[in-house]
CSV table of C-alpha atoms in Angstrom, one decimal:
chain,number,residue,atom,x,y,z
A,32,MET,CA,-71.3,-56.2,-24.4
A,33,TYR,CA,-73.6,-53.2,-24.1
A,34,THR,CA,-73.6,-51.4,-27.4
A,35,GLU,CA,-75.3,-48.3,-28.8
A,36,ASN,CA,-77.8,-50.4,-30.6
A,37,GLN,CA,-79.0,-52.0,-27.3
A,38,SER,CA,-79.5,-48.6,-25.7
A,39,VAL,CA,-82.6,-48.1,-27.7
A,40,ILE,CA,-84.2,-50.5,-25.3
A,41,PHE,CA,-85.4,-48.3,-22.5
A,42,LEU,CA,-85.4,-50.6,-19.5
A,43,ILE,CA,-83.7,-54.0,-19.1
A,44,LEU,CA,-83.7,-56.1,-16.0
A,45,LEU,CA,-80.9,-58.7,-15.6
A,46,ASP,CA,-82.6,-61.3,-13.6
A,47,TYR,CA,-82.8,-64.9,-12.5
A,48,TRP,CA,-86.3,-66.5,-12.2
A,49,ALA,CA,-85.9,-68.1,-8.8
A,50,SER,CA,-84.1,-65.2,-7.0
A,51,PRO,CA,-86.0,-63.5,-4.2
A,52,PHE,CA,-83.9,-60.4,-5.0
A,53,GLY,CA,-84.8,-60.5,-8.7
A,54,MET,CA,-88.5,-60.8,-7.7
A,55,ARG,CA,-88.3,-57.6,-5.7
A,56,ALA,CA,-87.3,-55.6,-8.8
A,57,ARG,CA,-89.9,-57.3,-11.0
A,58,ILE,CA,-92.7,-56.7,-8.4
A,59,ALA,CA,-91.7,-53.0,-8.1
A,60,LEU,CA,-91.7,-52.5,-11.9
A,61,ARG,CA,-95.1,-54.1,-12.2
A,62,GLU,CA,-96.5,-52.1,-9.2
A,63,LYS,CA,-95.6,-49.0,-11.3
A,64,GLY,CA,-96.9,-50.5,-14.5
A,65,VAL,CA,-93.6,-49.9,-16.2
A,66,LYS,CA,-92.7,-52.0,-19.3
A,67,PHE,CA,-89.4,-53.7,-19.1
A,68,GLU,CA,-87.4,-56.4,-20.8
A,69,CYS,CA,-86.4,-59.2,-18.5
A,70,ARG,CA,-83.2,-61.0,-19.4
A,71,GLU,CA,-82.6,-64.3,-17.7
A,72,GLU,CA,-79.0,-64.8,-16.5
A,73,ASN,CA,-77.2,-68.1,-16.2
A,74,LEU,CA,-75.6,-67.6,-12.8
A,75,ARG,CA,-73.0,-70.2,-13.6
A,76,ASP,CA,-72.0,-68.5,-16.8
A,77,LYS,CA,-72.8,-64.8,-16.4
A,78,SER,CA,-73.3,-62.7,-19.4
A,79,PRO,CA,-70.7,-60.1,-20.4
A,80,LEU,CA,-73.5,-57.5,-20.0
A,81,LEU,CA,-74.0,-58.5,-16.3
A,82,LEU,CA,-70.2,-58.4,-15.7
A,83,GLN,CA,-70.0,-55.0,-17.4
A,84,MET,CA,-73.0,-53.5,-15.6
A,85,ASN,CA,-72.2,-54.8,-12.1
A,86,PRO,CA,-68.5,-55.3,-12.0
A,87,VAL,CA,-68.2,-54.9,-8.2
A,88,HIS,CA,-70.7,-57.7,-7.1
A,89,LYS,CA,-71.5,-59.4,-10.5
A,90,LYS,CA,-74.9,-60.2,-9.1
A,91,ILE,CA,-78.5,-59.9,-10.3
A,92,PRO,CA,-80.8,-58.0,-10.3
A,93,VAL,CA,-79.4,-55.1,-12.3
A,94,LEU,CA,-81.8,-52.6,-13.7
A,95,ILE,CA,-80.4,-50.9,-16.8
A,96,HIS,CA,-82.2,-47.7,-17.4
A,97,ASN,CA,-81.3,-45.8,-20.6
A,98,GLY,CA,-78.0,-47.7,-20.6
A,99,LYS,CA,-77.1,-46.9,-16.9
A,100,PRO,CA,-77.1,-49.7,-14.3
A,101,VAL,CA,-78.6,-49.7,-10.9
A,102,CYS,CA,-77.5,-52.6,-8.7
A,103,GLU,CA,-78.6,-54.2,-5.4
A,104,SER,CA,-82.3,-55.2,-5.2
A,105,MET,CA,-83.7,-52.7,-2.6
A,106,ASN,CA,-81.6,-50.0,-4.2
A,107,VAL,CA,-83.3,-50.9,-7.5
A,108,VAL,CA,-86.7,-50.8,-5.8
A,109,GLN,CA,-86.0,-47.4,-4.3
A,110,TYR,CA,-84.8,-46.1,-7.6
A,111,ILE,CA,-87.9,-47.3,-9.4
A,112,ASP,CA,-90.0,-45.6,-6.7
A,113,GLU,CA,-88.2,-42.3,-7.1
A,114,VAL,CA,-88.2,-42.3,-11.0
A,115,TRP,CA,-91.8,-43.4,-11.4
A,116,SER,CA,-93.1,-41.5,-8.4
A,117,GLY,CA,-96.6,-40.8,-9.8
A,118,LYS,CA,-98.1,-44.3,-9.3
A,119,ASN,CA,-98.4,-46.6,-6.2
A,120,SER,CA,-95.9,-45.1,-3.9
A,121,ILE,CA,-93.6,-47.8,-2.5
A,122,LEU,CA,-91.9,-45.8,0.2
A,123,PRO,CA,-94.0,-43.6,2.6
A,124,SER,CA,-93.6,-39.8,2.2
A,125,ASP,CA,-93.0,-39.2,6.0
A,126,PRO,CA,-89.3,-39.2,6.8
A,127,TYR,CA,-89.9,-41.1,10.1
A,128,GLN,CA,-91.9,-43.8,8.4
A,129,ARG,CA,-89.2,-44.0,5.6
A,130,ALA,CA,-86.5,-44.4,8.2
A,131,GLN,CA,-88.5,-47.2,9.9
A,132,ALA,CA,-89.0,-49.0,6.5
A,133,ARG,CA,-85.3,-48.7,5.7
A,134,PHE,CA,-84.5,-50.1,9.2
A,135,TRP,CA,-86.6,-53.2,8.5
A,136,ILE,CA,-85.0,-53.7,5.1
A,137,ASP,CA,-81.6,-53.9,6.8
A,138,PHE,CA,-83.0,-56.3,9.3
A,139,ILE,CA,-84.5,-58.5,6.6
A,140,ASP,CA,-81.3,-58.5,4.5
A,141,THR,CA,-79.2,-59.7,7.5
A,142,LYS,CA,-81.4,-61.5,10.0
A,143,VAL,CA,-83.8,-63.2,7.5
A,144,TYR,CA,-81.3,-63.6,4.7
A,145,GLU,CA,-78.6,-65.4,6.6
A,146,PRO,CA,-80.7,-68.3,8.1
A,147,ALA,CA,-82.9,-68.5,5.0
A,148,ASP,CA,-79.9,-69.4,2.9
A,149,LYS,CA,-79.0,-72.3,5.2
A,150,ILE,CA,-82.5,-73.8,5.5
A,151,TRP,CA,-82.3,-75.6,2.2
A,152,SER,CA,-78.5,-75.8,1.8
A,153,THR,CA,-77.6,-77.6,5.0
A,154,THR,CA,-78.7,-80.5,7.2
A,155,GLY,CA,-78.6,-81.6,10.9
A,156,GLU,CA,-77.6,-79.1,13.6
A,157,VAL,CA,-76.7,-76.3,11.2
A,158,GLN,CA,-80.2,-76.6,9.6
A,159,GLU,CA,-81.9,-76.7,13.0
A,160,THR,CA,-80.1,-73.5,14.1
A,161,ALA,CA,-81.0,-71.9,10.8
A,162,LYS,CA,-84.7,-72.8,11.3
A,163,LYS,CA,-84.6,-71.4,14.8
A,164,ASP,CA,-82.9,-68.1,13.8
A,165,PHE,CA,-85.2,-67.8,10.8
A,166,ILE,CA,-88.4,-68.2,12.9
A,167,GLU,CA,-86.9,-65.8,15.5
A,168,ALA,CA,-86.4,-63.1,12.9
A,169,LEU,CA,-89.9,-63.7,11.4
A,170,LYS,CA,-91.4,-63.3,14.9
A,171,ILE,CA,-89.7,-60.0,15.3
A,172,LEU,CA,-91.1,-58.9,12.0
A,173,GLU,CA,-94.5,-60.2,13.0
A,174,ALA,CA,-94.4,-58.0,16.1
A,175,GLU,CA,-93.6,-55.1,13.9
A,176,LEU,CA,-96.4,-55.9,11.5
A,177,GLY,CA,-98.9,-56.0,14.4
A,178,ASP,CA,-102.5,-56.0,13.1
A,179,LYS,CA,-101.8,-54.1,9.9
A,180,PRO,CA,-102.7,-55.8,6.7
A,181,TYR,CA,-99.2,-54.9,5.2
A,182,PHE,CA,-95.9,-53.6,6.7
A,183,GLY,CA,-96.8,-50.5,4.7
A,184,GLY,CA,-100.0,-50.2,6.7
A,185,ASP,CA,-103.0,-50.2,4.3
A,186,ASN,CA,-100.6,-50.2,1.4
A,187,PHE,CA,-98.3,-52.8,0.0
A,188,GLY,CA,-95.0,-51.0,0.5
A,189,PHE,CA,-91.2,-51.2,0.6
A,190,VAL,CA,-90.9,-53.8,3.4
A,191,ASP,CA,-93.7,-55.9,1.8
A,192,ILE,CA,-91.8,-56.0,-1.5
A,193,ALA,CA,-88.6,-57.0,0.4
A,194,MET,CA,-90.4,-59.9,2.1
A,195,THR,CA,-92.5,-61.1,-0.8
A,196,GLY,CA,-89.4,-62.5,-2.5
A,197,TYR,CA,-89.0,-64.6,0.7
A,198,TYR,CA,-92.7,-65.4,0.9
A,199,SER,CA,-92.5,-67.1,-2.4
A,200,TRP,CA,-89.9,-69.5,-0.9
A,201,PHE,CA,-91.8,-70.2,2.3
A,202,GLU,CA,-93.5,-73.4,1.0
A,203,PRO,CA,-90.2,-74.8,-0.5
A,204,PHE,CA,-88.4,-73.9,2.7
A,205,GLU,CA,-91.1,-75.8,4.8
A,206,LYS,CA,-90.8,-78.9,2.5
A,207,CYS,CA,-87.0,-78.8,2.5
A,208,ALA,CA,-86.6,-78.5,6.3
A,209,ASN,CA,-89.9,-80.1,7.5
A,210,PHE,CA,-91.3,-77.3,9.6
A,211,SER,CA,-94.3,-75.0,9.5
A,212,ILE,CA,-93.9,-71.2,9.3
A,213,GLU,CA,-97.6,-70.7,9.5
A,214,SER,CA,-98.0,-72.4,12.9
A,215,GLU,CA,-95.1,-70.2,14.3
A,216,CYS,CA,-96.1,-66.9,12.6
A,217,PRO,CA,-99.8,-67.0,11.7
A,218,THR,CA,-100.3,-63.2,11.5
A,219,LEU,CA,-97.2,-62.8,9.2
A,220,MET,CA,-98.5,-65.6,7.0
A,221,ALA,CA,-101.9,-64.0,6.7
A,222,SER,CA,-100.1,-60.8,5.4
A,223,ALA,CA,-97.8,-63.0,3.2
A,224,LYS,CA,-100.9,-64.6,1.5
A,225,ARG,CA,-102.3,-61.1,0.9
A,226,CYS,CA,-99.1,-60.1,-0.8
A,227,LEU,CA,-98.8,-63.2,-2.9
A,228,GLN,CA,-102.3,-62.6,-4.3
A,229,ARG,CA,-101.4,-59.2,-5.7
A,230,GLU,CA,-101.4,-58.9,-9.5
A,231,SER,CA,-97.9,-57.5,-9.6
A,232,VAL,CA,-96.7,-60.4,-7.5
A,233,VAL,CA,-98.6,-63.2,-9.2
A,234,ASN,CA,-97.0,-62.1,-12.5
A,235,SER,CA,-93.5,-61.9,-10.9
A,236,ILE,CA,-93.0,-65.1,-8.9
A,237,PRO,CA,-92.7,-68.7,-9.9
A,238,ASN,CA,-94.8,-71.6,-8.8
A,239,PRO,CA,-93.7,-73.0,-5.4
A,240,ASP,CA,-93.4,-76.4,-6.9
A,241,GLU,CA,-90.8,-75.1,-9.4
A,242,LEU,CA,-88.8,-73.5,-6.6
A,243,PHE,CA,-89.0,-76.7,-4.5
A,244,ALA,CA,-87.8,-78.7,-7.6
A,245,LEU,CA,-84.9,-76.3,-8.0
A,246,ALA,CA,-84.0,-76.6,-4.3
A,247,LEU,CA,-84.0,-80.4,-4.5
A,248,LYS,CA,-81.8,-80.3,-7.6
A,249,LEU,CA,-79.3,-77.9,-5.9
A,250,MET,CA,-79.4,-79.9,-2.7
A,251,LYS,CA,-78.4,-83.0,-4.7
A,252,GLU,CA,-75.6,-81.1,-6.5
A,253,TYR,CA,-74.3,-79.8,-3.2
A,254,GLY,CA,-74.5,-83.3,-1.7
A,255,VAL,CA,-76.9,-82.2,1.0
B,189,MET,CA,-86.2,-45.2,30.9
B,190,TYR,CA,-87.6,-42.6,28.5
B,191,THR,CA,-90.1,-40.5,30.3
B,192,GLU,CA,-92.4,-37.6,29.5
B,193,ASN,CA,-90.0,-35.3,31.1
B,194,GLN,CA,-87.1,-36.2,28.9
B,195,SER,CA,-89.2,-35.7,25.8
B,196,VAL,CA,-88.9,-32.0,26.1
B,197,ILE,CA,-85.4,-32.5,24.8
B,198,PHE,CA,-85.9,-32.2,21.1
B,199,LEU,CA,-83.0,-34.3,19.8
B,200,ILE,CA,-80.8,-36.8,21.6
B,201,LEU,CA,-78.0,-38.8,20.1
B,202,LEU,CA,-77.1,-42.0,21.9
B,203,ASP,CA,-73.5,-42.3,20.9
B,204,TYR,CA,-70.0,-43.7,21.7
B,205,TRP,CA,-67.1,-41.3,21.1
B,206,ALA,CA,-64.8,-43.7,19.2
B,207,SER,CA,-67.5,-45.3,17.0
B,208,PRO,CA,-67.1,-44.5,13.2
B,209,PHE,CA,-70.9,-45.1,13.0
B,210,GLY,CA,-71.6,-42.6,15.8
B,211,MET,CA,-69.4,-40.1,14.0
B,212,ARG,CA,-71.5,-40.3,10.9
B,213,ALA,CA,-74.6,-39.1,12.8
B,214,ARG,CA,-72.7,-36.4,14.6
B,215,ILE,CA,-71.2,-35.1,11.3
B,216,ALA,CA,-74.6,-35.1,9.6
B,217,LEU,CA,-76.2,-33.2,12.4
B,218,ARG,CA,-73.4,-30.6,12.4
B,219,GLU,CA,-73.6,-30.3,8.6
B,220,LYS,CA,-77.2,-29.3,9.1
B,221,GLY,CA,-76.4,-27.0,12.0
B,222,VAL,CA,-78.9,-28.8,14.2
B,223,LYS,CA,-78.5,-28.6,18.0
B,224,PHE,CA,-78.5,-32.0,19.7
B,225,GLU,CA,-77.7,-33.5,23.0
B,226,CYS,CA,-75.0,-36.2,22.7
B,227,ARG,CA,-75.3,-38.9,25.4
B,228,GLU,CA,-72.3,-41.1,25.7
B,229,GLU,CA,-73.1,-44.8,26.2
B,230,ASN,CA,-71.0,-47.4,28.0
B,231,LEU,CA,-71.1,-50.2,25.5
B,232,ARG,CA,-70.4,-52.8,28.2
B,233,ASP,CA,-73.2,-51.6,30.3
B,234,LYS,CA,-75.8,-50.1,28.0
B,235,SER,CA,-78.3,-47.6,29.3
B,236,PRO,CA,-82.0,-48.6,29.7
B,237,LEU,CA,-82.7,-45.9,27.2
B,238,LEU,CA,-80.6,-47.5,24.5
B,239,LEU,CA,-82.1,-50.9,25.1
B,240,GLN,CA,-85.6,-49.3,25.0
B,241,MET,CA,-84.9,-47.3,21.9
B,242,ASN,CA,-83.1,-50.0,19.8
B,243,PRO,CA,-84.4,-53.3,21.2
B,244,VAL,CA,-83.6,-55.1,18.0
B,245,HIS,CA,-79.8,-54.4,17.6
B,246,LYS,CA,-79.1,-52.6,21.0
B,247,LYS,CA,-76.5,-50.6,19.1
B,248,ILE,CA,-75.5,-46.9,18.9
B,249,PRO,CA,-76.0,-44.5,17.2
B,250,VAL,CA,-79.7,-43.9,17.9
B,251,LEU,CA,-81.2,-40.5,17.1
B,252,ILE,CA,-84.2,-39.8,19.3
B,253,HIS,CA,-86.2,-37.1,17.7
B,254,ASN,CA,-89.2,-35.9,19.7
B,255,GLY,CA,-89.1,-39.2,21.6
B,256,LYS,CA,-89.0,-41.4,18.5
B,257,PRO,CA,-85.9,-43.5,17.7
B,258,VAL,CA,-84.1,-43.8,14.4
B,259,CYS,CA,-81.5,-46.5,14.3
B,260,GLU,CA,-78.6,-47.6,12.1
B,261,SER,CA,-76.0,-44.9,11.2
B,262,MET,CA,-76.7,-44.3,7.5
B,263,ASN,CA,-80.4,-44.6,8.1
B,264,VAL,CA,-79.9,-41.8,10.7
B,265,VAL,CA,-78.0,-39.7,8.2
B,266,GLN,CA,-80.6,-40.1,5.6
B,267,TYR,CA,-83.4,-39.2,8.1
B,268,ILE,CA,-81.5,-36.1,9.1
B,269,ASP,CA,-81.1,-35.1,5.4
B,270,GLU,CA,-84.8,-35.6,4.8
B,271,VAL,CA,-86.0,-33.7,7.9
B,272,TRP,CA,-83.6,-30.8,7.7
B,273,SER,CA,-83.7,-30.7,3.9
B,274,GLY,CA,-83.1,-26.9,3.6
B,275,LYS,CA,-79.4,-26.8,4.3
B,276,ASN,CA,-76.3,-28.7,2.9
B,277,SER,CA,-78.0,-31.5,1.0
B,278,ILE,CA,-76.3,-34.8,1.9
B,279,LEU,CA,-77.9,-37.0,-0.8
B,280,PRO,CA,-78.0,-35.7,-4.4
B,281,SER,CA,-81.5,-34.9,-5.8
B,282,ASP,CA,-81.1,-36.9,-9.0
B,283,PRO,CA,-82.5,-40.5,-8.5
B,284,TYR,CA,-79.7,-42.1,-10.4
B,285,GLN,CA,-77.0,-40.3,-8.4
B,286,ARG,CA,-78.9,-41.2,-5.2
B,287,ALA,CA,-79.0,-44.9,-6.3
B,288,GLN,CA,-75.2,-44.8,-6.9
B,289,ALA,CA,-74.6,-43.2,-3.5
B,290,ARG,CA,-76.7,-45.9,-1.8
B,291,PHE,CA,-74.8,-48.6,-3.7
B,292,TRP,CA,-71.5,-47.4,-2.3
B,293,ILE,CA,-72.9,-47.2,1.2
B,294,ASP,CA,-73.8,-50.9,1.0
B,295,PHE,CA,-70.3,-51.5,-0.3
B,296,ILE,CA,-68.6,-49.6,2.5
B,297,ASP,CA,-70.7,-51.3,5.2
B,298,THR,CA,-69.7,-54.8,4.0
B,299,LYS,CA,-66.4,-54.6,2.1
B,300,VAL,CA,-64.7,-51.9,4.2
B,301,TYR,CA,-66.4,-52.8,7.5
B,302,GLU,CA,-65.5,-56.5,7.6
B,303,PRO,CA,-61.7,-56.2,7.1
B,304,ALA,CA,-61.5,-52.9,9.1
B,305,ASP,CA,-62.8,-54.6,12.2
B,306,LYS,CA,-60.0,-57.3,11.9
B,307,ILE,CA,-57.1,-54.9,11.3
B,308,TRP,CA,-56.7,-54.0,14.9
B,309,SER,CA,-58.3,-57.0,16.6
B,310,THR,CA,-56.2,-59.8,15.0
B,311,THR,CA,-52.6,-60.7,14.3
B,312,GLY,CA,-50.6,-62.8,11.9
B,313,GLU,CA,-52.3,-64.3,8.8
B,314,VAL,CA,-55.8,-63.1,9.6
B,315,GLN,CA,-54.5,-59.6,10.0
B,316,GLU,CA,-52.5,-59.8,6.7
B,317,THR,CA,-55.7,-60.9,4.9
B,318,ALA,CA,-57.7,-58.2,6.5
B,319,LYS,CA,-55.1,-55.5,5.4
B,320,LYS,CA,-55.2,-56.9,1.8
B,321,ASP,CA,-59.0,-57.0,1.7
B,322,PHE,CA,-59.2,-53.5,3.2
B,323,ILE,CA,-56.8,-52.0,0.7
B,324,GLU,CA,-58.6,-53.8,-2.1
B,325,ALA,CA,-61.9,-52.3,-1.1
B,326,LEU,CA,-60.3,-48.8,-0.7
B,327,LYS,CA,-58.8,-49.1,-4.3
B,328,ILE,CA,-62.3,-49.8,-5.7
B,329,LEU,CA,-63.6,-46.8,-3.8
B,330,GLU,CA,-60.6,-44.7,-5.1
B,331,ALA,CA,-61.5,-45.7,-8.7
B,332,GLU,CA,-65.1,-44.5,-8.0
B,333,LEU,CA,-63.8,-41.3,-6.5
B,334,GLY,CA,-61.8,-40.6,-9.7
B,335,ASP,CA,-60.5,-37.0,-9.8
B,336,LYS,CA,-63.5,-35.6,-7.9
B,337,PRO,CA,-62.7,-33.7,-4.6
B,338,TYR,CA,-65.4,-35.7,-2.8
B,339,PHE,CA,-67.5,-38.8,-3.5
B,340,GLY,CA,-70.4,-36.3,-3.6
B,341,GLY,CA,-68.6,-34.4,-6.5
B,342,ASP,CA,-67.9,-30.9,-5.5
B,343,ASN,CA,-69.9,-31.4,-2.3
B,344,PHE,CA,-69.2,-33.4,0.8
B,345,GLY,CA,-72.1,-35.9,0.6
B,346,PHE,CA,-73.6,-39.2,1.7
B,347,VAL,CA,-70.6,-41.5,0.8
B,348,ASP,CA,-68.1,-39.0,2.2
B,349,ILE,CA,-70.0,-39.0,5.6
B,350,ALA,CA,-70.0,-42.8,5.6
B,351,MET,CA,-66.2,-42.9,4.9
B,352,THR,CA,-65.2,-40.1,7.3
B,353,GLY,CA,-65.9,-42.3,10.3
B,354,TYR,CA,-63.3,-44.7,8.9
B,355,TYR,CA,-60.9,-41.9,7.8
B,356,SER,CA,-60.6,-41.0,11.5
B,357,TRP,CA,-59.4,-44.5,12.2
B,358,PHE,CA,-56.9,-44.7,9.3
B,359,GLU,CA,-53.9,-43.4,11.3
B,360,PRO,CA,-54.6,-45.8,14.3
B,361,PHE,CA,-55.1,-48.7,11.8
B,362,GLU,CA,-51.8,-47.9,10.1
B,363,LYS,CA,-50.0,-47.9,13.5
B,364,CYS,CA,-51.8,-51.1,14.7
B,365,ALA,CA,-51.0,-53.1,11.6
B,366,ASN,CA,-47.8,-51.4,10.3
B,367,PHE,CA,-48.9,-50.4,6.8
B,368,SER,CA,-49.5,-47.3,4.8
B,369,ILE,CA,-52.9,-46.5,3.4
B,370,GLU,CA,-51.6,-43.3,1.7
B,371,SER,CA,-48.9,-45.1,-0.3
B,372,GLU,CA,-51.6,-47.5,-1.6
B,373,CYS,CA,-54.4,-45.0,-2.1
B,374,PRO,CA,-53.0,-41.5,-2.5
B,375,THR,CA,-56.0,-40.0,-4.2
B,376,LEU,CA,-58.4,-41.4,-1.7
B,377,MET,CA,-56.2,-40.1,1.1
B,378,ALA,CA,-56.2,-36.6,-0.5
B,379,SER,CA,-60.0,-36.6,-0.3
B,380,ALA,CA,-59.9,-38.1,3.2
B,381,LYS,CA,-57.7,-35.1,4.4
B,382,ARG,CA,-60.2,-32.7,2.8
B,383,CYS,CA,-63.0,-34.4,4.6
B,384,LEU,CA,-61.2,-34.4,8.0
B,385,GLN,CA,-60.6,-30.6,7.8
B,386,ARG,CA,-64.3,-29.7,7.5
B,387,GLU,CA,-65.7,-27.9,10.5
B,388,SER,CA,-68.5,-30.4,11.0
B,389,VAL,CA,-66.0,-33.2,11.1
B,390,VAL,CA,-63.3,-31.5,13.2
B,391,ASN,CA,-66.0,-31.0,15.9
B,392,SER,CA,-67.2,-34.7,15.6
B,393,ILE,CA,-64.1,-36.9,15.6
B,394,PRO,CA,-61.6,-37.6,18.3
B,395,ASN,CA,-57.8,-37.2,18.1
B,396,PRO,CA,-56.1,-40.1,16.3
B,397,ASP,CA,-53.9,-40.6,19.3
B,398,GLU,CA,-56.9,-41.2,21.5
B,399,LEU,CA,-58.3,-43.7,19.1
B,400,PHE,CA,-54.9,-45.4,18.9
B,401,ALA,CA,-54.7,-45.6,22.7
B,402,LEU,CA,-58.1,-47.1,22.8
B,403,ALA,CA,-57.1,-49.7,20.2
B,404,LEU,CA,-54.0,-50.6,22.2
B,405,LYS,CA,-56.1,-51.0,25.4
B,406,LEU,CA,-58.7,-53.2,23.6
B,407,MET,CA,-55.9,-55.3,21.9
B,408,LYS,CA,-54.4,-55.9,25.4
B,409,GLU,CA,-57.8,-56.9,26.8
B,410,TYR,CA,-58.5,-59.2,23.9
B,411,GLY,CA,-55.0,-60.7,24.3
B,412,VAL,CA,-54.0,-59.7,20.8
């Protein structure tokens, strides 16, 4: 449980190494250069602290700042951007650009999330539909990206952070489901590679081989 | 289609009278005292303007500000709050309070939305489950409300606006599915009544009898 003693630790991230949502929080904290303690959760035996800090959804990531929890990955990213506003702005300052960024976050968290989850956890027709829907969503995002280096224009921004969690899974997805994202969405992939090379990202995402090994292990457990 | 001529109109809301999501945008604009033109959409024969302004989701509400669209209801509300920031703040200024408000918006748009949609459009066991899930979500919100007059504390805020669209549907829901929200969630209902009496709200929501009549008509069409 969270006790007085623990509250001397300024910033704790309840996390899981392979989660694209956990990665978003990690990347945002590192973009800001903020020191934090990352606590790895066992998602099959969640800690009392996680259950206490996110009683509604019981999900990672949770950012505990001075003892108070912030839940839901893009909400965490936005909170980080508002609290440490001095360095590397994540959201643009213009209200219209902010609204556009938030629109695309909603899009990613429904239209990319839903098929992505099925790509490695299903087979046959369900998997084929998931691949089709996934590529369709990525093509819409690619059109939005246009010829900008990042969704955030010249800067790695809010939408880029949301996508980078998924970018880290692209290679494992391709191997699990035998398809090529790059041949379908070359422009998006060029931006993805740019994002994956950032220092904040390199330090926040696992090796694709480790993610693929995890996917294989889970597929076996689920009998896929 | 959207032409140069139309762009002289400053602010257009593409809307549908009975939509709890459209209501959110209307209420936010009236809280700010901003003049706008409300254009009623036929959701079975959407206007070329709606399809042009929200090509991804093709849904109302869309706020067109100086010719540029903002889509998704709570994104519209947040945009309104940021552009017309001088009057009646909708989001709190403290980053932690903002994060909490955004957390509850996500909760409402999944855990309230999903069962709410089934309360009037299904029967039997599916409807019973929807009622149970709906009340369960409302009880979680009621616990969050506590003894505050509004979710926004002393002020009608972001979460209140999100909920008020649903509050307008509470009476029709109760009639459609033969249950009492007030007996399950008396404290939430007291706050709901407070919200429904606000000038911005009275001018933005239809009569419950009209909503009930619409629900009956749709139930008949869907063969419920």
